[in-house]
Amino acid sequence: PVLLGDVLVCPTVAAHQAAEGGRELDAELSLLVVHGVLHLLGYDHSEPQERAVMQQLERELLEEYA
């Protein structure tokens, strides 16, 4: 195993974001964990094209493992 780093998720922030986005808390928590792991793997979203790639990967991973 390789240690890439840590992913920390604040449940209070996740609950707030879920409510704002009209999502279930579990779905928001899953998204945040996947998003964090993608950052550890080197993905970013500061540019529009990077954002599109990262969001597509998030959707694919969440669909596959949900």
PDB file of N, CA and C in Angstrom:
ATOM      1  N   PRO A   1       0.830  -1.206   0.000  1.00  0.00           N
ATOM      2  CA  PRO A   1       0.000   0.000   0.000  1.00  0.00           C
ATOM      3  C   PRO A   1       0.865   1.257   0.000  1.00  0.00           C
ATOM      4  N   VAL A   2       0.344   2.286  -0.637  1.00  0.00           N
ATOM      5  CA  VAL A   2       1.028   3.563  -0.708  1.00  0.00           C
ATOM      6  C   VAL A   2       0.179   4.603   0.012  1.00  0.00           C
ATOM      7  N   LEU A   3       0.799   5.347   0.895  1.00  0.00           N
ATOM      8  CA  LEU A   3       0.090   6.410   1.597  1.00  0.00           C
ATOM      9  C   LEU A   3       0.138   7.662   0.744  1.00  0.00           C
ATOM     10  N   LEU A   4      -1.030   8.123   0.303  1.00  0.00           N
ATOM     11  CA  LEU A   4      -1.112   9.321  -0.533  1.00  0.00           C
ATOM     12  C   LEU A   4      -1.349  10.572   0.296  1.00  0.00           C
ATOM     13  N   GLY A   5      -2.012  10.423   1.416  1.00  0.00           N
ATOM     14  CA  GLY A   5      -2.366  11.558   2.247  1.00  0.00           C
ATOM     15  C   GLY A   5      -3.661  11.266   2.966  1.00  0.00           C
ATOM     16  N   ASP A   6      -4.247  12.275   3.528  1.00  0.00           N
ATOM     17  CA  ASP A   6      -5.487  12.139   4.289  1.00  0.00           C
ATOM     18  C   ASP A   6      -6.611  12.897   3.613  1.00  0.00           C
ATOM     19  N   VAL A   7      -7.798  12.387   3.758  1.00  0.00           N
ATOM     20  CA  VAL A   7      -9.008  13.089   3.325  1.00  0.00           C
ATOM     21  C   VAL A   7      -9.832  13.325   4.579  1.00  0.00           C
ATOM     22  N   LEU A   8     -10.053  14.570   4.885  1.00  0.00           N
ATOM     23  CA  LEU A   8     -10.854  14.944   6.043  1.00  0.00           C
ATOM     24  C   LEU A   8     -12.157  15.569   5.559  1.00  0.00           C
ATOM     25  N   VAL A   9     -13.246  15.141   6.172  1.00  0.00           N
ATOM     26  CA  VAL A   9     -14.555  15.668   5.802  1.00  0.00           C
ATOM     27  C   VAL A   9     -15.243  16.136   7.077  1.00  0.00           C
ATOM     28  N   CYS A  10     -15.708  17.361   7.065  1.00  0.00           N
ATOM     29  CA  CYS A  10     -16.443  17.916   8.195  1.00  0.00           C
ATOM     30  C   CYS A  10     -17.937  17.632   7.989  1.00  0.00           C
ATOM     31  N   PRO A  11     -18.538  16.817   8.848  1.00  0.00           N
ATOM     32  CA  PRO A  11     -19.955  16.487   8.679  1.00  0.00           C
ATOM     33  C   PRO A  11     -20.884  17.704   8.703  1.00  0.00           C
ATOM     34  N   THR A  12     -20.536  18.710   9.476  1.00  0.00           N
ATOM     35  CA  THR A  12     -21.367  19.915   9.544  1.00  0.00           C
ATOM     36  C   THR A  12     -21.352  20.652   8.207  1.00  0.00           C
ATOM     37  N   VAL A  13     -20.179  20.805   7.627  1.00  0.00           N
ATOM     38  CA  VAL A  13     -20.061  21.458   6.320  1.00  0.00           C
ATOM     39  C   VAL A  13     -20.750  20.607   5.262  1.00  0.00           C
ATOM     40  N   ALA A  14     -20.566  19.289   5.324  1.00  0.00           N
ATOM     41  CA  ALA A  14     -21.207  18.393   4.360  1.00  0.00           C
ATOM     42  C   ALA A  14     -22.727  18.517   4.437  1.00  0.00           C
ATOM     43  N   ALA A  15     -23.271  18.588   5.631  1.00  0.00           N
ATOM     44  CA  ALA A  15     -24.721  18.722   5.802  1.00  0.00           C
ATOM     45  C   ALA A  15     -25.217  20.034   5.206  1.00  0.00           C
ATOM     46  N   HIS A  16     -24.469  21.103   5.429  1.00  0.00           N
ATOM     47  CA  HIS A  16     -24.842  22.409   4.881  1.00  0.00           C
ATOM     48  C   HIS A  16     -24.806  22.385   3.354  1.00  0.00           C
ATOM     49  N   GLN A  17     -23.726  21.830   2.794  1.00  0.00           N
ATOM     50  CA  GLN A  17     -23.598  21.756   1.340  1.00  0.00           C
ATOM     51  C   GLN A  17     -24.677  20.863   0.735  1.00  0.00           C
ATOM     52  N   ALA A  18     -25.008  19.774   1.404  1.00  0.00           N
ATOM     53  CA  ALA A  18     -26.054  18.873   0.914  1.00  0.00           C
ATOM     54  C   ALA A  18     -27.391  19.604   0.861  1.00  0.00           C
ATOM     55  N   ALA A  19     -27.700  20.343   1.915  1.00  0.00           N
ATOM     56  CA  ALA A  19     -28.958  21.086   1.951  1.00  0.00           C
ATOM     57  C   ALA A  19     -29.002  22.144   0.860  1.00  0.00           C
ATOM     58  N   GLU A  20     -27.896  22.854   0.671  1.00  0.00           N
ATOM     59  CA  GLU A  20     -27.840  23.887  -0.379  1.00  0.00           C
ATOM     60  C   GLU A  20     -27.976  23.288  -1.771  1.00  0.00           C
ATOM     61  N   GLY A  21     -27.415  22.082  -1.968  1.00  0.00           N
ATOM     62  CA  GLY A  21     -27.439  21.447  -3.281  1.00  0.00           C
ATOM     63  C   GLY A  21     -28.625  20.533  -3.506  1.00  0.00           C
ATOM     64  N   GLY A  22     -29.476  20.391  -2.494  1.00  0.00           N
ATOM     65  CA  GLY A  22     -30.639  19.523  -2.633  1.00  0.00           C
ATOM     66  C   GLY A  22     -30.272  18.048  -2.711  1.00  0.00           C
ATOM     67  N   ARG A  23     -29.187  17.662  -2.033  1.00  0.00           N
ATOM     68  CA  ARG A  23     -28.733  16.278  -2.048  1.00  0.00           C
ATOM     69  C   ARG A  23     -28.888  15.666  -0.661  1.00  0.00           C
ATOM     70  N   GLU A  24     -28.915  14.343  -0.633  1.00  0.00           N
ATOM     71  CA  GLU A  24     -28.896  13.615   0.632  1.00  0.00           C
ATOM     72  C   GLU A  24     -27.509  13.740   1.257  1.00  0.00           C
ATOM     73  N   LEU A  25     -27.449  13.705   2.569  1.00  0.00           N
ATOM     74  CA  LEU A  25     -26.164  13.829   3.262  1.00  0.00           C
ATOM     75  C   LEU A  25     -25.213  12.709   2.856  1.00  0.00           C
ATOM     76  N   ASP A  26     -25.700  11.481   2.750  1.00  0.00           N
ATOM     77  CA  ASP A  26     -24.823  10.372   2.351  1.00  0.00           C
ATOM     78  C   ASP A  26     -24.203  10.610   0.976  1.00  0.00           C
ATOM     79  N   ALA A  27     -24.991  11.138   0.054  1.00  0.00           N
ATOM     80  CA  ALA A  27     -24.491  11.421  -1.293  1.00  0.00           C
ATOM     81  C   ALA A  27     -23.416  12.507  -1.244  1.00  0.00           C
ATOM     82  N   GLU A  28     -23.627  13.506  -0.422  1.00  0.00           N
ATOM     83  CA  GLU A  28     -22.645  14.599  -0.290  1.00  0.00           C
ATOM     84  C   GLU A  28     -21.349  14.088   0.332  1.00  0.00           C
ATOM     85  N   LEU A  29     -21.467  13.265   1.362  1.00  0.00           N
ATOM     86  CA  LEU A  29     -20.274  12.704   1.997  1.00  0.00           C
ATOM     87  C   LEU A  29     -19.482  11.846   1.008  1.00  0.00           C
ATOM     88  N   SER A  30     -20.188  11.048   0.228  1.00  0.00           N
ATOM     89  CA  SER A  30     -19.510  10.222  -0.786  1.00  0.00           C
ATOM     90  C   SER A  30     -18.792  11.090  -1.804  1.00  0.00           C
ATOM     91  N   LEU A  31     -19.461  12.131  -2.268  1.00  0.00           N
ATOM     92  CA  LEU A  31     -18.856  13.047  -3.232  1.00  0.00           C
ATOM     93  C   LEU A  31     -17.598  13.693  -2.654  1.00  0.00           C
ATOM     94  N   LEU A  32     -17.670  14.136  -1.420  1.00  0.00           N
ATOM     95  CA  LEU A  32     -16.522  14.803  -0.813  1.00  0.00           C
ATOM     96  C   LEU A  32     -15.335  13.853  -0.649  1.00  0.00           C
ATOM     97  N   VAL A  33     -15.592  12.614  -0.303  1.00  0.00           N
ATOM     98  CA  VAL A  33     -14.499  11.646  -0.163  1.00  0.00           C
ATOM     99  C   VAL A  33     -13.877  11.360  -1.527  1.00  0.00           C
ATOM    100  N   VAL A  34     -14.705  11.109  -2.537  1.00  0.00           N
ATOM    101  CA  VAL A  34     -14.184  10.859  -3.888  1.00  0.00           C
ATOM    102  C   VAL A  34     -13.403  12.071  -4.377  1.00  0.00           C
ATOM    103  N   HIS A  35     -13.943  13.262  -4.170  1.00  0.00           N
ATOM    104  CA  HIS A  35     -13.290  14.506  -4.581  1.00  0.00           C
ATOM    105  C   HIS A  35     -11.914  14.627  -3.911  1.00  0.00           C
ATOM    106  N   GLY A  36     -11.866  14.360  -2.619  1.00  0.00           N
ATOM    107  CA  GLY A  36     -10.607  14.447  -1.892  1.00  0.00           C
ATOM    108  C   GLY A  36      -9.578  13.445  -2.378  1.00  0.00           C
ATOM    109  N   VAL A  37     -10.008  12.213  -2.652  1.00  0.00           N
ATOM    110  CA  VAL A  37      -9.091  11.196  -3.149  1.00  0.00           C
ATOM    111  C   VAL A  37      -8.559  11.584  -4.528  1.00  0.00           C
ATOM    112  N   LEU A  38      -9.419  12.134  -5.369  1.00  0.00           N
ATOM    113  CA  LEU A  38      -8.949  12.581  -6.685  1.00  0.00           C
ATOM    114  C   LEU A  38      -7.888  13.674  -6.545  1.00  0.00           C
ATOM    115  N   HIS A  39      -8.061  14.564  -5.581  1.00  0.00           N
ATOM    116  CA  HIS A  39      -7.010  15.568  -5.334  1.00  0.00           C
ATOM    117  C   HIS A  39      -5.701  14.890  -4.933  1.00  0.00           C
ATOM    118  N   LEU A  40      -5.791  13.877  -4.073  1.00  0.00           N
ATOM    119  CA  LEU A  40      -4.579  13.161  -3.666  1.00  0.00           C
ATOM    120  C   LEU A  40      -3.902  12.489  -4.851  1.00  0.00           C
ATOM    121  N   LEU A  41      -4.677  12.115  -5.841  1.00  0.00           N
ATOM    122  CA  LEU A  41      -4.137  11.472  -7.039  1.00  0.00           C
ATOM    123  C   LEU A  41      -3.634  12.477  -8.066  1.00  0.00           C
ATOM    124  N   GLY A  42      -3.745  13.784  -7.742  1.00  0.00           N
ATOM    125  CA  GLY A  42      -3.181  14.813  -8.609  1.00  0.00           C
ATOM    126  C   GLY A  42      -4.176  15.576  -9.467  1.00  0.00           C
ATOM    127  N   TYR A  43      -5.456  15.278  -9.345  1.00  0.00           N
ATOM    128  CA  TYR A  43      -6.452  16.003 -10.129  1.00  0.00           C
ATOM    129  C   TYR A  43      -6.745  17.341  -9.469  1.00  0.00           C
ATOM    130  N   ASP A  44      -7.145  18.313 -10.287  1.00  0.00           N
ATOM    131  CA  ASP A  44      -7.469  19.647  -9.783  1.00  0.00           C
ATOM    132  C   ASP A  44      -8.649  20.177 -10.586  1.00  0.00           C
ATOM    133  N   HIS A  45      -9.156  21.316 -10.179  1.00  0.00           N
ATOM    134  CA  HIS A  45     -10.312  21.891 -10.870  1.00  0.00           C
ATOM    135  C   HIS A  45     -10.212  23.411 -10.976  1.00  0.00           C
ATOM    136  N   SER A  46      -8.980  23.909 -11.038  1.00  0.00           N
ATOM    137  CA  SER A  46      -8.806  25.360 -11.113  1.00  0.00           C
ATOM    138  C   SER A  46      -9.068  25.901 -12.515  1.00  0.00           C
ATOM    139  N   GLU A  47      -8.949  25.049 -13.518  1.00  0.00           N
ATOM    140  CA  GLU A  47      -9.225  25.454 -14.901  1.00  0.00           C
ATOM    141  C   GLU A  47     -10.476  24.733 -15.387  1.00  0.00           C
ATOM    142  N   PRO A  48     -11.250  25.348 -16.285  1.00  0.00           N
ATOM    143  CA  PRO A  48     -12.496  24.722 -16.747  1.00  0.00           C
ATOM    144  C   PRO A  48     -12.322  23.299 -17.293  1.00  0.00           C
ATOM    145  N   GLN A  49     -11.270  23.060 -18.056  1.00  0.00           N
ATOM    146  CA  GLN A  49     -11.071  21.718 -18.601  1.00  0.00           C
ATOM    147  C   GLN A  49     -10.737  20.719 -17.493  1.00  0.00           C
ATOM    148  N   GLU A  50      -9.913  21.138 -16.538  1.00  0.00           N
ATOM    149  CA  GLU A  50      -9.596  20.276 -15.395  1.00  0.00           C
ATOM    150  C   GLU A  50     -10.856  19.964 -14.593  1.00  0.00           C
ATOM    151  N   ARG A  51     -11.683  20.975 -14.419  1.00  0.00           N
ATOM    152  CA  ARG A  51     -12.931  20.799 -13.666  1.00  0.00           C
ATOM    153  C   ARG A  51     -13.822  19.770 -14.349  1.00  0.00           C
ATOM    154  N   ALA A  52     -13.934  19.858 -15.683  1.00  0.00           N
ATOM    155  CA  ALA A  52     -14.775  18.929 -16.435  1.00  0.00           C
ATOM    156  C   ALA A  52     -14.261  17.496 -16.281  1.00  0.00           C
ATOM    157  N   VAL A  53     -12.953  17.318 -16.359  1.00  0.00           N
ATOM    158  CA  VAL A  53     -12.361  15.982 -16.210  1.00  0.00           C
ATOM    159  C   VAL A  53     -12.635  15.449 -14.809  1.00  0.00           C
ATOM    160  N   MET A  54     -12.396  16.276 -13.804  1.00  0.00           N
ATOM    161  CA  MET A  54     -12.564  15.841 -12.424  1.00  0.00           C
ATOM    162  C   MET A  54     -14.028  15.511 -12.130  1.00  0.00           C
ATOM    163  N   GLN A  55     -14.941  16.336 -12.594  1.00  0.00           N
ATOM    164  CA  GLN A  55     -16.361  16.084 -12.352  1.00  0.00           C
ATOM    165  C   GLN A  55     -16.822  14.808 -13.052  1.00  0.00           C
ATOM    166  N   GLN A  56     -16.307  14.552 -14.245  1.00  0.00           N
ATOM    167  CA  GLN A  56     -16.663  13.324 -14.953  1.00  0.00           C
ATOM    168  C   GLN A  56     -16.161  12.099 -14.182  1.00  0.00           C
ATOM    169  N   LEU A  57     -14.946  12.164 -13.688  1.00  0.00           N
ATOM    170  CA  LEU A  57     -14.407  11.069 -12.883  1.00  0.00           C
ATOM    171  C   LEU A  57     -15.222  10.868 -11.607  1.00  0.00           C
ATOM    172  N   GLU A  58     -15.604  11.952 -10.972  1.00  0.00           N
ATOM    173  CA  GLU A  58     -16.438  11.850  -9.771  1.00  0.00           C
ATOM    174  C   GLU A  58     -17.734  11.108 -10.087  1.00  0.00           C
ATOM    175  N   ARG A  59     -18.400  11.510 -11.169  1.00  0.00           N
ATOM    176  CA  ARG A  59     -19.666  10.864 -11.547  1.00  0.00           C
ATOM    177  C   ARG A  59     -19.460   9.377 -11.818  1.00  0.00           C
ATOM    178  N   GLU A  60     -18.421   9.055 -12.587  1.00  0.00           N
ATOM    179  CA  GLU A  60     -18.162   7.659 -12.928  1.00  0.00           C
ATOM    180  C   GLU A  60     -17.883   6.817 -11.677  1.00  0.00           C
ATOM    181  N   LEU A  61     -17.049   7.328 -10.797  1.00  0.00           N
ATOM    182  CA  LEU A  61     -16.716   6.587  -9.585  1.00  0.00           C
ATOM    183  C   LEU A  61     -17.917   6.429  -8.659  1.00  0.00           C
ATOM    184  N   LEU A  62     -18.694   7.482  -8.517  1.00  0.00           N
ATOM    185  CA  LEU A  62     -19.866   7.410  -7.650  1.00  0.00           C
ATOM    186  C   LEU A  62     -20.907   6.446  -8.210  1.00  0.00           C
ATOM    187  N   GLU A  63     -21.074   6.425  -9.522  1.00  0.00           N
ATOM    188  CA  GLU A  63     -22.007   5.480 -10.138  1.00  0.00           C
ATOM    189  C   GLU A  63     -21.525   4.042  -9.965  1.00  0.00           C
ATOM    190  N   GLU A  64     -20.221   3.831 -10.148  1.00  0.00           N
ATOM    191  CA  GLU A  64     -19.671   2.488 -10.075  1.00  0.00           C
ATOM    192  C   GLU A  64     -19.708   1.912  -8.669  1.00  0.00           C
ATOM    193  N   TYR A  65     -19.464   2.728  -7.674  1.00  0.00           N
ATOM    194  CA  TYR A  65     -19.329   2.224  -6.316  1.00  0.00           C
ATOM    195  C   TYR A  65     -20.492   2.581  -5.389  1.00  0.00           C
ATOM    196  N   ALA A  66     -21.527   3.179  -5.925  1.00  0.00           N
ATOM    197  CA  ALA A  66     -22.687   3.538  -5.085  1.00  0.00           C
ATOM    198  C   ALA A  66     -23.601   2.359  -4.867  1.00  0.00           C
TER     199      ALA A  66
END
